[in-house]
Coordinates of C-alpha atoms in Angstrom, one line a residue:
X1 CA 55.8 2.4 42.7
X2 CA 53.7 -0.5 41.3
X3 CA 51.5 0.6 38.6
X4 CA 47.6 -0.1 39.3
X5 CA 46.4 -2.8 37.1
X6 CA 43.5 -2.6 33.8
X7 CA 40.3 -2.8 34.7
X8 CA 39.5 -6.1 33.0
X9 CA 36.9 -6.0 30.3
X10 CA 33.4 -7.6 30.4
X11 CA 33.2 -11.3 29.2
X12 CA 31.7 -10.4 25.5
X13 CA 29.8 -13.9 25.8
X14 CA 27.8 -12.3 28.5
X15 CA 26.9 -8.9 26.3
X16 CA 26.3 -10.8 23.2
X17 CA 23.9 -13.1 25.2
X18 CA 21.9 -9.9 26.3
X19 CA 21.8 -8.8 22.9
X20 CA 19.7 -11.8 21.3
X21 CA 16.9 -11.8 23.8
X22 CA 17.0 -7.9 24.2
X23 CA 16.6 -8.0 20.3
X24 CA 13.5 -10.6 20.5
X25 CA 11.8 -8.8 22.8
X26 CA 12.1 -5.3 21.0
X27 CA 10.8 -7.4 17.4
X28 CA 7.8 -8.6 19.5
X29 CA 6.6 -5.1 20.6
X30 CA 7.4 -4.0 16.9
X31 CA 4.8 -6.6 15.4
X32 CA 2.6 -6.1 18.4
X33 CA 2.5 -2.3 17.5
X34 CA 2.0 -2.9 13.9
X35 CA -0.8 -5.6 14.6
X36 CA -2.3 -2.9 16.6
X37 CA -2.5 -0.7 13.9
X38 CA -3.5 -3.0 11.3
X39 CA -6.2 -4.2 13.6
X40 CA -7.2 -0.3 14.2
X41 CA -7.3 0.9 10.6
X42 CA -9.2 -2.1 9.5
X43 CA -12.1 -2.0 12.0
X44 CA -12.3 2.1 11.3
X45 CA -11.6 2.4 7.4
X46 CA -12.5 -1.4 6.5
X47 CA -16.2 -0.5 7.2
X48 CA -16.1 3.4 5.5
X49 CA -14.5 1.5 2.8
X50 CA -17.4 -1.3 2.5
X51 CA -20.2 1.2 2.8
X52 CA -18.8 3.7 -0.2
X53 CA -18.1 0.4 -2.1
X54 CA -22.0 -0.5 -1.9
X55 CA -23.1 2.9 -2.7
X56 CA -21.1 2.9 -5.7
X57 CA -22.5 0.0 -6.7
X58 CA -26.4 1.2 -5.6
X59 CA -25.5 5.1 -8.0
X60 CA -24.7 2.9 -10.6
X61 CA -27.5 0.5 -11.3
X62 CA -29.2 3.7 -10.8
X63 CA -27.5 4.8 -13.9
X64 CA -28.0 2.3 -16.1
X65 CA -31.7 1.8 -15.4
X66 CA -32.1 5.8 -16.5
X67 CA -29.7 5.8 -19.2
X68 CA -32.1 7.6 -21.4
X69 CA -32.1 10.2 -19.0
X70 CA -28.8 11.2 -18.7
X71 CA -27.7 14.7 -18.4
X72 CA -24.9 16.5 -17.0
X73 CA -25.3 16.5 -13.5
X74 CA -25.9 12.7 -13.1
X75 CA -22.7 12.5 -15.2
X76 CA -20.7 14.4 -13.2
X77 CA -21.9 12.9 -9.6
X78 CA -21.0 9.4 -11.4
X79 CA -17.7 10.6 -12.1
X80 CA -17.3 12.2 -8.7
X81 CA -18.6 8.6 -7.1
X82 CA -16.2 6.9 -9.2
X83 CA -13.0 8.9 -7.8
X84 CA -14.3 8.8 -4.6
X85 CA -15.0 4.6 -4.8
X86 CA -10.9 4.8 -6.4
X87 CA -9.6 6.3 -3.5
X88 CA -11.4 4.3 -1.3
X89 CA -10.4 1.1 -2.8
X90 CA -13.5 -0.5 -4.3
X91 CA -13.5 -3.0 -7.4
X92 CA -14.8 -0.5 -9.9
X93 CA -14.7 -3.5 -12.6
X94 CA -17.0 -6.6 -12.3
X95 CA -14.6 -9.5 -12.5
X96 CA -11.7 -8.2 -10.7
X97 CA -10.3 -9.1 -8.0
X98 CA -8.5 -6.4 -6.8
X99 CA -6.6 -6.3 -3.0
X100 CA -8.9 -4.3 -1.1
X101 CA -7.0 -1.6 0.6
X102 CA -8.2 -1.7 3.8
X103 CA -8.7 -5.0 4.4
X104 CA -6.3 -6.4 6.7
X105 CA -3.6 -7.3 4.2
X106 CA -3.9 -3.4 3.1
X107 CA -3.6 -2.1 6.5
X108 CA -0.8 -3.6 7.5
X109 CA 0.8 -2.4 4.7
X110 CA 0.0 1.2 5.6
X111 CA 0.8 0.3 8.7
X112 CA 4.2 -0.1 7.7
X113 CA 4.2 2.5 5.1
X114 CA 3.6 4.9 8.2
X115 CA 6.0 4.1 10.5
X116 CA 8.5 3.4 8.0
X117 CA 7.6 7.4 7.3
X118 CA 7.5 6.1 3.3
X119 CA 4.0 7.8 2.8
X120 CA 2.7 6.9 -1.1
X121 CA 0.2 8.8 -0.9
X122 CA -2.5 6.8 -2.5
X123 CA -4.0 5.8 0.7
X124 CA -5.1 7.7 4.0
X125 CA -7.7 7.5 6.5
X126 CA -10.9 9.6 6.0
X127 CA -12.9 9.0 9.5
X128 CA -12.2 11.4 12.0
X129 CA -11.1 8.5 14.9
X130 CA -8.8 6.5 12.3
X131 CA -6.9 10.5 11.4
X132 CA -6.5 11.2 15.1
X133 CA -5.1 7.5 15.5
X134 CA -2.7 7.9 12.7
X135 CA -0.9 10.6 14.2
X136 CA -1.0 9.2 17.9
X137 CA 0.2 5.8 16.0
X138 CA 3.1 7.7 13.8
X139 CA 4.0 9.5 17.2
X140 CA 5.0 6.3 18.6
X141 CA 6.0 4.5 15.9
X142 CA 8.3 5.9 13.8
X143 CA 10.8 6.2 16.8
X144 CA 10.3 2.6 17.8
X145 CA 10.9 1.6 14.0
X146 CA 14.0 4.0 14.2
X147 CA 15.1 1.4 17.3
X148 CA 14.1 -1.6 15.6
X149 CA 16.4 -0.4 12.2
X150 CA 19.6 0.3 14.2
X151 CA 19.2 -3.0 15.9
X152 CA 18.9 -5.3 12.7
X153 CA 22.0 -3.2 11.4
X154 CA 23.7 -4.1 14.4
X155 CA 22.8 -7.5 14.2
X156 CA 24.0 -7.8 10.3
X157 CA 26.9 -5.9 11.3
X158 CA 27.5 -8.4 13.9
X159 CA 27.3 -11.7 11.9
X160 CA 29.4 -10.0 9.2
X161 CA 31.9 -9.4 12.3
X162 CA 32.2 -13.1 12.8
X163 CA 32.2 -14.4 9.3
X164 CA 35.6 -12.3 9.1
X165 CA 36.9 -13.4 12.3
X166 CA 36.6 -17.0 10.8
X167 CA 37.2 -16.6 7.7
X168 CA 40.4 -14.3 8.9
X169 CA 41.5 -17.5 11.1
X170 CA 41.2 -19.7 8.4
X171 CA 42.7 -18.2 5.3
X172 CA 45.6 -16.4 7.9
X173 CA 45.2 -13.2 6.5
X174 CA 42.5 -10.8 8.4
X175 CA 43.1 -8.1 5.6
X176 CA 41.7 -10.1 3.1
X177 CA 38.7 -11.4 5.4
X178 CA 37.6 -8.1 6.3
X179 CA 37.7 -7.1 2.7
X180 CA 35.5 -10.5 1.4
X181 CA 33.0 -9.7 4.2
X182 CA 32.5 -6.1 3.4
X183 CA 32.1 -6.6 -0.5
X184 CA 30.0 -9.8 0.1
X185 CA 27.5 -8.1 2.5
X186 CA 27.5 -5.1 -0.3
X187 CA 26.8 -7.5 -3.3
X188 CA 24.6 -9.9 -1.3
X189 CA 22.5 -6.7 0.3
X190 CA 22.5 -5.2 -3.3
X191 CA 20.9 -8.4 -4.9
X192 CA 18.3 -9.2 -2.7
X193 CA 17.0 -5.5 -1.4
X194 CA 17.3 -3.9 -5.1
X195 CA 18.6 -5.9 -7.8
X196 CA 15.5 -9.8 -7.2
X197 CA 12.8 -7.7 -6.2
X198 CA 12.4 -5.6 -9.3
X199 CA 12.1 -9.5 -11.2
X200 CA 8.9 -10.0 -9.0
X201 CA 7.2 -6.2 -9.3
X202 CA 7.7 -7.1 -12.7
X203 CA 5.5 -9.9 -13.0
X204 CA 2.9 -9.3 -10.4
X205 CA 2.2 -5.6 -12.0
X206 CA 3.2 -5.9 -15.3
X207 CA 5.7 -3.5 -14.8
X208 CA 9.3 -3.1 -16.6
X209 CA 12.4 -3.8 -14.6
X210 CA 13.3 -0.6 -15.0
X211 CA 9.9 0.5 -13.0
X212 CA 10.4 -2.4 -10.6
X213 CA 14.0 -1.2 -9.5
X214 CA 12.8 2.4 -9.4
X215 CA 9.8 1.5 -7.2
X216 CA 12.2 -0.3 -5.1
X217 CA 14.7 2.5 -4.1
X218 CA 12.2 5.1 -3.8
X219 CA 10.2 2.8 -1.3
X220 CA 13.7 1.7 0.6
X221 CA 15.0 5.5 0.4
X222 CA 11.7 6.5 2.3
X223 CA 11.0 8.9 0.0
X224 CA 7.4 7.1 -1.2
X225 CA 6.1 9.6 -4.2
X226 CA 3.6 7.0 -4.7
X227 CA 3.4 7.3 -8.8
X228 CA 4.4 3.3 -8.3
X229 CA 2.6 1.4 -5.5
X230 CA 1.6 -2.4 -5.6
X231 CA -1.5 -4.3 -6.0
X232 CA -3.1 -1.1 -7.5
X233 CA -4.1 -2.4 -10.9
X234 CA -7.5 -3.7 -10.6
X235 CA -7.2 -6.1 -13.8
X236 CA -4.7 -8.5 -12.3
X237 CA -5.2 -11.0 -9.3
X238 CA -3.0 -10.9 -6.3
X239 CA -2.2 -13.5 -3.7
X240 CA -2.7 -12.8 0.1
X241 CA 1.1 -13.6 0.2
X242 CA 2.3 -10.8 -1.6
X243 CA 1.8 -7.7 0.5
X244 CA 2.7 -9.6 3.3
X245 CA 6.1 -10.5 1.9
X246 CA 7.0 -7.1 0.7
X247 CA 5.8 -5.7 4.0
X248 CA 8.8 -7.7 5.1
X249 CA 11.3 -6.7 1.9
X250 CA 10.7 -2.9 3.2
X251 CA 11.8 -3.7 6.9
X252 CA 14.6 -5.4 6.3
X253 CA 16.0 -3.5 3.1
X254 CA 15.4 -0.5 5.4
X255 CA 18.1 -1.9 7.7
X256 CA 20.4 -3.0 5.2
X257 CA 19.9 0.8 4.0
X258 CA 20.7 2.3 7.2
X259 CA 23.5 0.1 8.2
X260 CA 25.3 1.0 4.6
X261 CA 24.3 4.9 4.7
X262 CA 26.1 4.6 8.9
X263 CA 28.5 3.6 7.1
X264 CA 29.2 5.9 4.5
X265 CA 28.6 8.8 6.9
X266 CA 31.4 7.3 9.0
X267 CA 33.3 7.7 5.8
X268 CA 32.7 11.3 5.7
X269 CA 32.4 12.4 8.8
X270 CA 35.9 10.9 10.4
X271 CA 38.8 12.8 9.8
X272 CA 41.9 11.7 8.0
X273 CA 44.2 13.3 10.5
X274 CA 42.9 13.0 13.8
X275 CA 42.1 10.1 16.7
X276 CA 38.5 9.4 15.4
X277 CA 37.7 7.0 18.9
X278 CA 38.3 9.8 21.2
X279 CA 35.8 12.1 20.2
X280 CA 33.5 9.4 21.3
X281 CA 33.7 10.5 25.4
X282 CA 35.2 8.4 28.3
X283 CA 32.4 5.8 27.6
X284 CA 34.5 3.6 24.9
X285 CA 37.8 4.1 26.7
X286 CA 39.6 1.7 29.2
X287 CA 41.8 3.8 31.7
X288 CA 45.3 3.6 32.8
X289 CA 48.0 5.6 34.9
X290 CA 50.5 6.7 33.1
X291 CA 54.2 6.5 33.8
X292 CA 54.5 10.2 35.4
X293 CA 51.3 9.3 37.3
X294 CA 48.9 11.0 34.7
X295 CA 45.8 9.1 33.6
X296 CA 46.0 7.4 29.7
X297 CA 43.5 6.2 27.6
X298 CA 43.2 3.2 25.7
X299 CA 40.8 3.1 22.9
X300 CA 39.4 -0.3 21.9
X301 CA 37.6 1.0 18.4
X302 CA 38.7 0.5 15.3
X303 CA 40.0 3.6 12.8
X304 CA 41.7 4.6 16.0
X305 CA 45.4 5.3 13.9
X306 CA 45.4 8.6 12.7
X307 CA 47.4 8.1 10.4
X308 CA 45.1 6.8 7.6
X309 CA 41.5 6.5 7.0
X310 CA 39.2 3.9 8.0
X311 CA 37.7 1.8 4.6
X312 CA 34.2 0.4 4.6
X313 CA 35.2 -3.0 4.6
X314 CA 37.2 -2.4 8.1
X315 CA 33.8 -1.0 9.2
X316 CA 32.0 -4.4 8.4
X317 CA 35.1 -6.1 9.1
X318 CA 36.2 -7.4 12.5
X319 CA 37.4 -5.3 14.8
X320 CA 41.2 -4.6 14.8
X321 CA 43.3 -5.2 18.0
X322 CA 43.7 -2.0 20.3
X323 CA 45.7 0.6 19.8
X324 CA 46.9 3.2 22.3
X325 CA 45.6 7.1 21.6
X326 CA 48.4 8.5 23.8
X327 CA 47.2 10.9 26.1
X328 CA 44.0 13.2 26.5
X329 CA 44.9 15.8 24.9

């Protein structure tokens, strides 16, 4: 009895060709819903913000041209005005130059900071329209940056696939490859997310490098407390440049984050004893008949042997050739 032949595999040039413009088009609607927002909080807040800015400024001269007057009450509204003015991001010196915070540079930034579900908590919107659009903008967002994550760790994960695979074909030994890639996309991920950025914080805030590294894995870990938050300090200057570019430092440390916690999680979660790929469904599996006329599987992920573990680096690594699971049991 002739045995029925494999269903042959789709040509991978064709996936990874989907994958690219697939990818493009999910970055577009990510900026497009982030310039949305930006454009959103600015025209609600941007104004609020102006209008307690000016009446700061009007309680003030007020002040000064009663000084001899002063009691407690007057005190006390002043100091009230001058949390308020704080909060709502107005240049309580004379010569500073201070990043407005809801200018268009500071709401893209909280733009970011709110889909990115990092949450300072130095900043949030205080007219009834821009509150209601926050949460109808963090309903849709924080899923679609969720999507937009996984996909840039699936990209990195990708290119560090075929640095292997050439590396691998070069040096002979795919051991050795796989294990390069994985440390080098460690080292590489751990010097420019955590270990550079720190160097910059440092001198655009005048902070140490301690502060500067712990700002910079509370903001990647999501966890914001927002004791540290950049261009707060309203005696230093700050380029239009530099919220923008951090902006960018959170989105993609974020992936690099995720892809490395997948990671570890796969670490944890796959047993040492058992066929990790076949608790993955019928989906990943290539089917066969078997010699007694009994269906087999075929499972074409890697940490498919059970009988040792799967290391990190085989994770970033390429993909090992496949190995039979035997059958279903």
């Amino acid at each position: 009895m002739s045995r029925r032949p494999r269903a042959r595999a789709a040509p991978q040039g064709r996936a990874q060709g989907c994958v690219v413009p697939g990818t493009a088009l999910l970055l577009l609607a990510y900026l497009a819903y982030l310039a949305l927002g930006t454009s959103v909080f600015w025209a609600l807040e941007g104004r609020a913000a102006r209008e307690s800015g000016r009446g700061f400024q009007l309680d003030k001269w007020e002040l000064l041209q009663n000084f001899t007057c002063l009691d407690g009450p007057a005190l006390d509204s002043l100091i009230r005005d001058i949390i308020q003015a704080y909060k709502d991001g107005a240049h309580l010196l004379g010569n500073t130059t201070s990043m407005g915070r809801w200018e268009l540079v500071g709401s893209f930034f909280f733009s970011v900071s709110t889909v990115t579900t990092i949450g300072y908590g130095n900043l949030s919107p205080r007219t009834r329209a821009a509150r209601l659009f926050c949460i109808l903008f963090a309903l849709v967002g924080i899923p679609l940056n969720l999507v937009v994550l996984n996909r840039l760790g699936h990209l990195m994960q990708q290119g560090v696939h075929s640095c292997a695979r050439r590396m691998g074909g070069t040096w002979q030994d795919p051991a050795k490859a796989r294990w390069l890639a994985g440390s080098s996309t460690l080292l590489s991920g751990l010097l420019l997310f955590l270990l550079l950025p720190p160097l910059l914080f440092s001198h655009m805030e005048g902070w140490s490098y301690e502060e500067g590294f712990y700002f910079a894995f509370i903001t990647l870990s999501t966890v914001g407390f927002g004791d540290y938050v950049i261009g707060m300090n309203p005696s230093r200057s700050y380029p239009l440049w530099y919220k923008n570019t951090v902006s960018l430092w959170i989105l993609f440390g974020l992936a690099w984050l995720a892809l490395i916690i997948k990671l570890v999680l796969s670490l944890l979660e796959t047993p040492g004893g058992t066929c990790s790929c076949c608790h993955h469904g019928s989906k990943g599996r290539s089917w066969r008949q078997g010699p007694d006329g009994e269906p087999e599987s075929s499972c074409p992920q890697p940490g498919c042997c059970p009988e040792r573990p799967v290391g990190l680096t085989e994770y970033l690594g390429p993909s090992p050739p496949d190995v039979g699971c035997g059958k279903d049991g």
